[in-house]
Every structure is written in structure tokens, then in C-alpha cells.
Short mmCIF file of C-alpha atoms (C1' of nucleotides) in Angstrom, two decimals:
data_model
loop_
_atom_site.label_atom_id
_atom_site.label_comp_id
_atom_site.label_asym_id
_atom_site.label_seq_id
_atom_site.Cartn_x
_atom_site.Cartn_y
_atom_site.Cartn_z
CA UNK A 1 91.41 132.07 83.38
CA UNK A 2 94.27 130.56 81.80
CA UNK A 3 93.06 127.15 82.41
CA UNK A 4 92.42 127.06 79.01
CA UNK A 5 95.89 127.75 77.74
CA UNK A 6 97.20 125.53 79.95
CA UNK A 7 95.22 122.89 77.75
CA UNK A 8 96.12 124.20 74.66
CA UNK A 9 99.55 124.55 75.18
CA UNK A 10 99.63 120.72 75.95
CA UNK A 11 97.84 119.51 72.89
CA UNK A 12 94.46 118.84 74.73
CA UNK A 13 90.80 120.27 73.63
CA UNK A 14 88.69 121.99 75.74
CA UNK A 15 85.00 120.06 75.35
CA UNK A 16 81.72 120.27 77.00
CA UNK A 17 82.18 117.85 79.64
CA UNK A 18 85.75 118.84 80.15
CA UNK A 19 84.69 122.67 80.92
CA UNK A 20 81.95 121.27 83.33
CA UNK A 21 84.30 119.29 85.06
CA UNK A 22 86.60 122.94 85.57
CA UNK A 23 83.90 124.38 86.62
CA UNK A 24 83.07 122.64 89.39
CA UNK A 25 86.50 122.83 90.21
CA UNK A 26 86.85 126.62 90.12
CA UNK A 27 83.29 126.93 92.28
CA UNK A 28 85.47 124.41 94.69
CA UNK A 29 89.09 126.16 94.03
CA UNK A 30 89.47 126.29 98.39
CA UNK A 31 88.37 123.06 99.27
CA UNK A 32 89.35 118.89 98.44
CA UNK A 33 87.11 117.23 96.54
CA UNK A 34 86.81 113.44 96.12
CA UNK A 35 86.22 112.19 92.88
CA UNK A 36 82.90 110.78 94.22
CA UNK A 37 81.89 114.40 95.12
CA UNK A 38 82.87 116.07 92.24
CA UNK A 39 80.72 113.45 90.36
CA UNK A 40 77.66 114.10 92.12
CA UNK A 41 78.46 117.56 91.97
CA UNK A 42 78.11 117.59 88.17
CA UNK A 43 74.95 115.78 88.76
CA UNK A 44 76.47 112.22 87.20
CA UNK A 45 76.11 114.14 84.22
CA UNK A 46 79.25 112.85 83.10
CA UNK A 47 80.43 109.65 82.87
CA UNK A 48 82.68 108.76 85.71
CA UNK A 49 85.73 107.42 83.16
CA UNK A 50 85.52 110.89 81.62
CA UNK A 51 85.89 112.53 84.85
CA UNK A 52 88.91 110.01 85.79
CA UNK A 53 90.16 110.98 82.26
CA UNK A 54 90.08 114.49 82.99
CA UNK A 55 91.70 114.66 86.19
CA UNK A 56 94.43 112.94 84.54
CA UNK A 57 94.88 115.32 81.98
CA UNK A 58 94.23 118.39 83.98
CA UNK A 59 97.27 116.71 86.35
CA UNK A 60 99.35 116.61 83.18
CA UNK A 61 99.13 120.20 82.80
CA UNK A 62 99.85 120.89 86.52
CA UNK A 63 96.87 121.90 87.25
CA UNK A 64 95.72 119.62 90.00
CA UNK A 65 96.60 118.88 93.65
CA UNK A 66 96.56 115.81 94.97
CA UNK A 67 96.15 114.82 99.12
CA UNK A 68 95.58 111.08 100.55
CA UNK A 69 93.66 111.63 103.37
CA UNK A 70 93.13 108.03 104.89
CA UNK A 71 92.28 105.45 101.94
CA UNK A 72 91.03 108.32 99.42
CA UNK A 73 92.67 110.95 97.36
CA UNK A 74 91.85 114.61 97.31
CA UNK A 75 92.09 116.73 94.66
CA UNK A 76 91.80 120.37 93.58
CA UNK A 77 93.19 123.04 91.50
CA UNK A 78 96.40 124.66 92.10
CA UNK A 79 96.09 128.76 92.32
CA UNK A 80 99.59 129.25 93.07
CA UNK A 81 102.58 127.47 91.32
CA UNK A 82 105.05 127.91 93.76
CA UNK A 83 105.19 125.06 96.55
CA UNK A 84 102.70 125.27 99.65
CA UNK A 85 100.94 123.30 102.38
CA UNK A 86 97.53 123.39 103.50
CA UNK A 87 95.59 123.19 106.93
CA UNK A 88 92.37 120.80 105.74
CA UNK A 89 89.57 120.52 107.56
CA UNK A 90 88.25 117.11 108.85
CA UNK A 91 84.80 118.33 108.78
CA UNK A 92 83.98 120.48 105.38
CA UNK A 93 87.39 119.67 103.58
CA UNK A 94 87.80 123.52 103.38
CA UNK A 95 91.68 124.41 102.33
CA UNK A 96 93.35 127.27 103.93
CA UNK A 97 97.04 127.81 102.45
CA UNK A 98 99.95 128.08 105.15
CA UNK A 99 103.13 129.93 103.86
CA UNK A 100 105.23 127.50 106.48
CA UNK A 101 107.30 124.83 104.80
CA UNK A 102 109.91 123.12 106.63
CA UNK A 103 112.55 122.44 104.09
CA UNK A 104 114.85 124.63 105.20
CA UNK A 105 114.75 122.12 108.59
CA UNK A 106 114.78 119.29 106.47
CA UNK A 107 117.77 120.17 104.17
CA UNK A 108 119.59 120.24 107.55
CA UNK A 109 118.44 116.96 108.96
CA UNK A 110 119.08 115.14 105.32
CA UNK A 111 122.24 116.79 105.56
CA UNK A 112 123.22 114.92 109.00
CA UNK A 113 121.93 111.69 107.37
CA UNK A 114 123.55 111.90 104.70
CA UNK A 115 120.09 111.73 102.57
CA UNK A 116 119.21 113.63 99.10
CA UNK A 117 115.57 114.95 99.46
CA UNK A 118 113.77 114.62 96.30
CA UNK A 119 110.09 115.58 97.65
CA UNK A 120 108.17 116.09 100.91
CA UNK A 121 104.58 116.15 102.10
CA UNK A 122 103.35 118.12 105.15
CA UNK A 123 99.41 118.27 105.75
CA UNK A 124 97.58 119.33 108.61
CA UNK A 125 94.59 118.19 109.28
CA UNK A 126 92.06 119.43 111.93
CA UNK A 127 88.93 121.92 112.29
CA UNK A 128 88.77 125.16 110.70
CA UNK A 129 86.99 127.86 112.95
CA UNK A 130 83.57 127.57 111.03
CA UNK A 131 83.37 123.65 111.58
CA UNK A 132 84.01 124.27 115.25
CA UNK A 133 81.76 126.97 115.66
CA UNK A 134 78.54 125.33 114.25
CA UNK A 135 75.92 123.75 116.69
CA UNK B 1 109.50 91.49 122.17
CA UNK B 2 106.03 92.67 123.84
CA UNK B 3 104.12 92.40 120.56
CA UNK B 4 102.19 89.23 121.94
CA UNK B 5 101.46 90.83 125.07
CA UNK B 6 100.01 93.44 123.13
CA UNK B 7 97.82 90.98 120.90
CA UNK B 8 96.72 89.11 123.89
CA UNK B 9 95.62 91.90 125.55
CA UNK B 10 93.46 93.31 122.93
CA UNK B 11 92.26 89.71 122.45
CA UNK B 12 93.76 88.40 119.85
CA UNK B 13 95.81 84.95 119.70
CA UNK B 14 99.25 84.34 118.40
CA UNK B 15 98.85 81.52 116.01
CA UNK B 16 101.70 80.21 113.26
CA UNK B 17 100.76 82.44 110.17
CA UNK B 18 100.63 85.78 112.72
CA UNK B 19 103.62 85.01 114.08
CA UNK B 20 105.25 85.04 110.79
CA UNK B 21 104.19 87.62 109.53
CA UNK B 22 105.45 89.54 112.31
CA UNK B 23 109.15 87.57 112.37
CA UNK B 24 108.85 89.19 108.64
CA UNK B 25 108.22 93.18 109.77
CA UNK B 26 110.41 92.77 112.92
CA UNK B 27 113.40 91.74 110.19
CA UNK B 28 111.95 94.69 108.48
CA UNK B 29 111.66 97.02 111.53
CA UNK B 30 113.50 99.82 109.60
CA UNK B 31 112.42 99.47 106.40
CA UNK B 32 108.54 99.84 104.81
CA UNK B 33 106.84 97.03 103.51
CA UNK B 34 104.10 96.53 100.80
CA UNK B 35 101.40 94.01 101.00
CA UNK B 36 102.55 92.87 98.07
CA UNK B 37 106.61 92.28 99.49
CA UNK B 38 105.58 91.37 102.73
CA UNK B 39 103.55 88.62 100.65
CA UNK B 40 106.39 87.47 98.60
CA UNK B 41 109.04 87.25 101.49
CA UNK B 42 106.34 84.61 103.01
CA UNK B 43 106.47 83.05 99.89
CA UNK B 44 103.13 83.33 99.49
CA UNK B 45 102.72 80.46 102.28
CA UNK B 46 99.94 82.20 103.61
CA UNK B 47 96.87 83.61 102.10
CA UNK B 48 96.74 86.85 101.07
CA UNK B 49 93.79 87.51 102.76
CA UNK B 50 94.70 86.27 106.41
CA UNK B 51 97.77 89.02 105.29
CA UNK B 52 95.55 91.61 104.88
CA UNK B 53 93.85 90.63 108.25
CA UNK B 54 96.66 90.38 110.18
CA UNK B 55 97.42 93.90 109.01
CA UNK B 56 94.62 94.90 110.62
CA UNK B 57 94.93 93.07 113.34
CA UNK B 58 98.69 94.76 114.07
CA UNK B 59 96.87 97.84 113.38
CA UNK B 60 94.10 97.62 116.11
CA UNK B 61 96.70 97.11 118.42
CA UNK B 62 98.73 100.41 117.43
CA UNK B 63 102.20 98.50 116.49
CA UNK B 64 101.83 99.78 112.59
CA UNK B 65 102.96 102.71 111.11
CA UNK B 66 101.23 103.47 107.44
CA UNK B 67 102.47 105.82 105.33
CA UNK B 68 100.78 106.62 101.40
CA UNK B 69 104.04 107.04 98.83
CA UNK B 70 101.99 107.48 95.14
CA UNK B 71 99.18 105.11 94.95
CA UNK B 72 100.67 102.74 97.48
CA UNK B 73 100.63 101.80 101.18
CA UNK B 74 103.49 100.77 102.59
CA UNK B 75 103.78 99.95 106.13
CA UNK B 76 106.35 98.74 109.19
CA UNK B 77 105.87 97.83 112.99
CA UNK B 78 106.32 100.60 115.02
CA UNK B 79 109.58 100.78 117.48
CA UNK B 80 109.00 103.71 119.33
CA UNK B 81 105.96 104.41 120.59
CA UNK B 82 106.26 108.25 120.44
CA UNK B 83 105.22 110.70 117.43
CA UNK B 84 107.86 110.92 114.78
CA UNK B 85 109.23 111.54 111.12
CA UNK B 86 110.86 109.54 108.74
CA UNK B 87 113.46 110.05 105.81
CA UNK B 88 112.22 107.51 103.39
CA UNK B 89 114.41 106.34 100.63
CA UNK B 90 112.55 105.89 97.26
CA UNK B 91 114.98 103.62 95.89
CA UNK B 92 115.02 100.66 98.72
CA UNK B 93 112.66 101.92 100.78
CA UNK B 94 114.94 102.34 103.77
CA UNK B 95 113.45 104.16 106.42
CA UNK B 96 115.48 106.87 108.83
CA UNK B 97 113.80 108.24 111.85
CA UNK B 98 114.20 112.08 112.39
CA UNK B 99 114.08 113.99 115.73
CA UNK B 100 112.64 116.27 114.14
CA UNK B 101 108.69 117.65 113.97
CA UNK B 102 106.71 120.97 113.11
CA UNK B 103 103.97 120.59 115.34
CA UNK B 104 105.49 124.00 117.43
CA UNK B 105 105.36 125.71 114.07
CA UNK B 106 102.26 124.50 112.90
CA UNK B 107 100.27 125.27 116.29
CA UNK B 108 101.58 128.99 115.95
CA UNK B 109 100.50 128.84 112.27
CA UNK B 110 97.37 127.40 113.12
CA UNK B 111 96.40 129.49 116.17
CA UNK B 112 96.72 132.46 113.07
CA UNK B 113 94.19 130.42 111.34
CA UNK B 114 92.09 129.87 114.38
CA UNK B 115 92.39 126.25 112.87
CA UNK B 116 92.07 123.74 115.33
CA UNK B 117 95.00 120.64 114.65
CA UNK B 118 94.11 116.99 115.18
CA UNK B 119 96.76 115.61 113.03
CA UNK B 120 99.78 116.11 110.66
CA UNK B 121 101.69 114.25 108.56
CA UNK B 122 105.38 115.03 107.44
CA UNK B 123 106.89 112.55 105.01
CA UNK B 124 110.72 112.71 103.30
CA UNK B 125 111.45 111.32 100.71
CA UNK B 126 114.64 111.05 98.51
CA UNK B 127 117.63 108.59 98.31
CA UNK B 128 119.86 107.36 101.05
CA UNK B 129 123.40 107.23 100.71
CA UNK B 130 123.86 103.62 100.00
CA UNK B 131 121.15 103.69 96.83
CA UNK B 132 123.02 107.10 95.65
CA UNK B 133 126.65 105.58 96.22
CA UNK B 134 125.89 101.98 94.15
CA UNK B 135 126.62 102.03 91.07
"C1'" DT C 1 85.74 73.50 124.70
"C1'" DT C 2 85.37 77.92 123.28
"C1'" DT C 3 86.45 81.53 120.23
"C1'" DG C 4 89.34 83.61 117.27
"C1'" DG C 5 92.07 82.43 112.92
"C1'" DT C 6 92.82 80.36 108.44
"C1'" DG C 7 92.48 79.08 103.47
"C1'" DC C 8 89.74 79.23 99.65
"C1'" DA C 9 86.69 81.31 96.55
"C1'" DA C 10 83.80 84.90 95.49
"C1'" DA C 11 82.38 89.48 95.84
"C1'" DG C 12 83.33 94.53 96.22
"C1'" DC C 13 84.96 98.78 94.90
"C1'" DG C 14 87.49 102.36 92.88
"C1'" DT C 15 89.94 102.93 88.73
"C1'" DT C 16 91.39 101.87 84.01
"C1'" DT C 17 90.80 100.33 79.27
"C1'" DG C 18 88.87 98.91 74.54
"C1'" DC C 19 85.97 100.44 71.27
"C1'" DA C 20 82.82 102.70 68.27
"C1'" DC C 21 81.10 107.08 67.71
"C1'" DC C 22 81.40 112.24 68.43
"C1'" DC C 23 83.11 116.89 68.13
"C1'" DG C 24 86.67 120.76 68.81
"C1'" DC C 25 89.97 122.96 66.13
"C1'" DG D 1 88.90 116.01 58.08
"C1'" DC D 2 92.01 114.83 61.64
"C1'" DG D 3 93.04 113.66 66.21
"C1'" DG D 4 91.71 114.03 70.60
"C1'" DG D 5 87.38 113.16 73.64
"C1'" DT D 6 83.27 110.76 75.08
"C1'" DG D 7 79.97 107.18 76.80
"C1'" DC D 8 79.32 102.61 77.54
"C1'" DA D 9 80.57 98.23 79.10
"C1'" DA D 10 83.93 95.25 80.41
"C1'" DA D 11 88.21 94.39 82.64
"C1'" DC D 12 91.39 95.31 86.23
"C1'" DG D 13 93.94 95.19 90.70
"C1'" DC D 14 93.74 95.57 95.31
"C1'" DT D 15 91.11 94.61 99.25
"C1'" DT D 16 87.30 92.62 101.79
"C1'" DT D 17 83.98 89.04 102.98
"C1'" DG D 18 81.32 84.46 103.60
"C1'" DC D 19 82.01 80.08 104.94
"C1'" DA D 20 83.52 75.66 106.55
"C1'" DC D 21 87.28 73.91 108.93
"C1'" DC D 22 91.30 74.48 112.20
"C1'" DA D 23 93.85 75.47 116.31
"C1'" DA D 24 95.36 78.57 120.28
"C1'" DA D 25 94.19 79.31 125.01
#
DNA sequence: TTTGGTGCAAAGCGTTTGCACCCGC
DNA sequence: GCGGGTGCAAACGCTTTGCACCAAA
């Protein structure tokens, strides 16, 4: 993975806790995790400022998406560069890509309203199949 | 304005603070508010907490609309009652109401997924033309 | 008169920061 | 060895809560 470039390239070390912290993230790389969950998932191993610290630096290099869902924020890595939206599931928090975006709409309606877009957010929440499935 | 019917029949009294507060986000009705603004154009005559409460309160009774822009809730009464978009300027925090929603899209796209939708959220944001005109 | 509402102060909670020490590079 | 990184503890900002008093209905 290139993760590590990424890093490099932007002046920042890539330490014990640090490489945990990807880790769990790659084992998670199709589904939001809080920053509650990714700290028990790393067994509170780390401290919880270092984990704060690191999805701050890991956002520096791009490498992070970010959701609010309600009153908390989502996060996980970015696969693909190029811009996307996601159906999330209420249930598991499982991430499944859509290659929909409705800028092209947008640009239009801005357009009539005389409005520059600078930035957009579409998410769709709901139940993937698995969720629904399950007894 | 049917807002107090609406409080009244969920329960809840129109006393001098509430009212207020509301005078504020009905002078507001097309623009979002922080807690923090809404606070200062009270001038922070009444608590921050019964604020907060009232929020709620406004809430319960479905006449807010919340949206998440960064790390910060902003908020405004609701004027229609149906589902819709906004263009939301990041300059004065204007708000614009679009005709416009991907829910057809998204069904098709999630009927690929077999991806059940409960909700969506579509938020614009840019710069309307008064912030881009002023110098 | 009853019951929700308010101001005040304190607590809560997620997040950030200061600091001394540690460790990749 | 240098400069970023870490753990720990404390601080922070926003939000919520407990409580005694107040006021709408």
C-alpha cells in the first residue's frame, strides 16, 4: 500500500501506534468507523489523543473520509481519489460506493440561482441487504 | 403563524424567552443560524441553556431544519413542510431552496444495491451572488 | 393551581493541548 | 542526533442537567 508514501511524502513518520491505527483502518476500508470504535478496536491500546492525532494527520494526507451521521462523525479511508457517494447502512455502518453524483443537476440549478458551488454532500442512508436479511 | 398551535399541541407553552427566540428564526426564516448567533442576536438576554432547550423543543415539534457544515450545526425554522434541498452560501449563510431532489435516482441506484433507503441528505454549498458581487 | 419553563451553576462529554520523554529516519 | 510522535493529564468548548424559583394556561 502506498499509505506509507502518502506519509512520507508529507513529512510524517510512520510509528508503531500510527501503523496500528492503519490497520484497523484497512481491516475496516468498507465500512464508517467512529472514533470510539476504532479505539476499542485497537483494544485502547493507544491513547485516545494519539488516535485523534492520527486521524488528523492521515486527513492531511487525504487519506480519510469524513460523514456526520446525526451528532457523530464517521470516518474511513479513501480507496478511490476521484469524488463519490456512498449508500451507509443504519445498522452495520457497511459502505457501498454509488457512481451517481448529481452535479451535473446541480451546476444547472446554481446556474438559475445565480450561485457558485464550491462543494456538495449527498449520503444515503438506509439498510444494506445483509442488515435486512438477518433474524 | 401556526408555530404556537403547533407547541400547544405537542404540549408545550409559549412563554416570553420562546417566543423570542422564535421572532429571532422567523426574521431568519431564510437564512441558518448557529447557537452561538442566534445567542448573540438575543443579546444574550436569555440563558444559553433555555436556548439550547428551546431548540429542542422547536425540534420535537418538527418546525427545525438542521444541517452539519464542518464541525458546526446550524439550523432555521422550517417553511415548507415538504422534503427539500438547499443552496447554502458559505459566506453569509444565506439559504436558497431548490426544487430539486435525487431520491428517483437514488431508489434506482439503490434497488441495484438491493439497499434499502430511509434517508438522504443533499447539501450545496458555495457563494451566492450578493457575497461574490461585494467587494 | 398545576405543570412546564427559566436562570444559574455545575457536570458531561468528545476533542484538543502542553509537556516531558521516546523513537523513526 | 534531530524532529516528529507518544502517553499522560489537564484544559477546552459546546451541550446537557439538577435545582429552586417563576409563570403560562
Amino acid at each position: 500500500m502506498d499509505i506509507k508514501k502518502q506519509l512520507t511524502q508529507h513529512g510524517y513518520k510512520l510509528t508503531k501506534p500510527r501503523q496500528l491505527i492503519i490497520d484497523v483502518l484497512q481491516d475496516n476500508h468498507d465500512r464508517l468507523l467512529s472514533v470510539e470504535s476504532l479505539y476499542e478496536a485497537l483494544d485502547r491500546a493507544i491513547d485516545l489523543s494519539t488516535v485523534y492525532r492520527n486521524l488528523e494527520v492521515l486527513d492531511a494526507c487525504g487519506l480519510i473520509y469524513r460523514v456526520q451521521s446525526g451528532d457523530k462523525s464517521l470516518f474511513k479511508l479513501i480507496c478511490q481519489t476521484d469524488h463519490h457517494h456512498h449508500l451507509i447502512c443504519l445498522q452495520c455502518g457497511s459502505t457501498q460506493v454509488i457512481d451517481y453524483c448529481p452535479l451535473p443537476e446541480l451546476g444547472q440549478i446554481a446556474r438559475q440561482h445565480d450561485f457558485e458551488v464550491a462543494a456538495h454532500t449527498l449520503e444515503v442512508f438506509g439498510y444494506c441487504r445483509d442488515c435486512r436479511t438477518r433474524p
